[in-house]
Amino acid sequence: MADGTVNPQDLDDEYVRKHARRGEEWDQARRRLNNEVAERYSQLPGCVNCSHGAGCVEEARAAHALTGLATCLGPDEKWPAEALEPELFKEALAQHQHRTEDLAAIARGHVHSLLVHMRNQDYPINAFMVSRELKGYLQSCRDLGLFGRDELMKLEMDLHESAQKAREAFIKQFRENDQSALPWR
């Protein structure tokens, strides 16, 4: 947002007066402060408007950073306090990071319990079906940006190996006409 674009939500005169640098011209101060506030706003977590239609967190963040100012705030809306005050901005980012870490911990626990559940299935077909569920769950975690790249790759490799074993065991059972291959028959 440091490209000089001024948002329709121009800062009020009192804010500019309070935050202008000594000796800075009025228009220059207004332009600088608008850009600073716009930059902070673009770094805040994506809003509902920017997230709508995004396929993943990265897309929502990109939309928020690039077009968020036009999309998020209507012509009569004011800048949120988190964009106006640097301390509130830092606090908002810290809270978002904390919530994301909490969500990642919950998701991590769920992924590990699904892996254990998959490996403990009595029938290979059931293990393979759990692997499909886990694959979708991991994709959601990827889209939400909950895990780091290395951790996600390790989990996906574990899943792939376990799913492949279950698939091969099921195919072997089925080819041998093992009646337990499809336990619901």
PDB file of C-alpha atoms in Angstrom, residues 8 12 73 94 137 147:
ATOM      1  CA  PRO A   8     -11.387   7.099   0.442  1.00  0.00           C
ATOM      2  CA  ASP A  12      -9.262  13.126   9.899  1.00  0.00           C
ATOM      3  CA  LEU A  73     -13.987  -0.576   3.831  1.00  0.00           C
ATOM      4  CA  ALA A  94       0.060 -11.099  18.218  1.00  0.00           C
ATOM      5  CA  TYR A 137      -8.304 -32.697   6.653  1.00  0.00           C
ATOM      6  CA  PHE A 147       1.438 -26.118   9.656  1.00  0.00           C
TER       7      PHE A 147
END
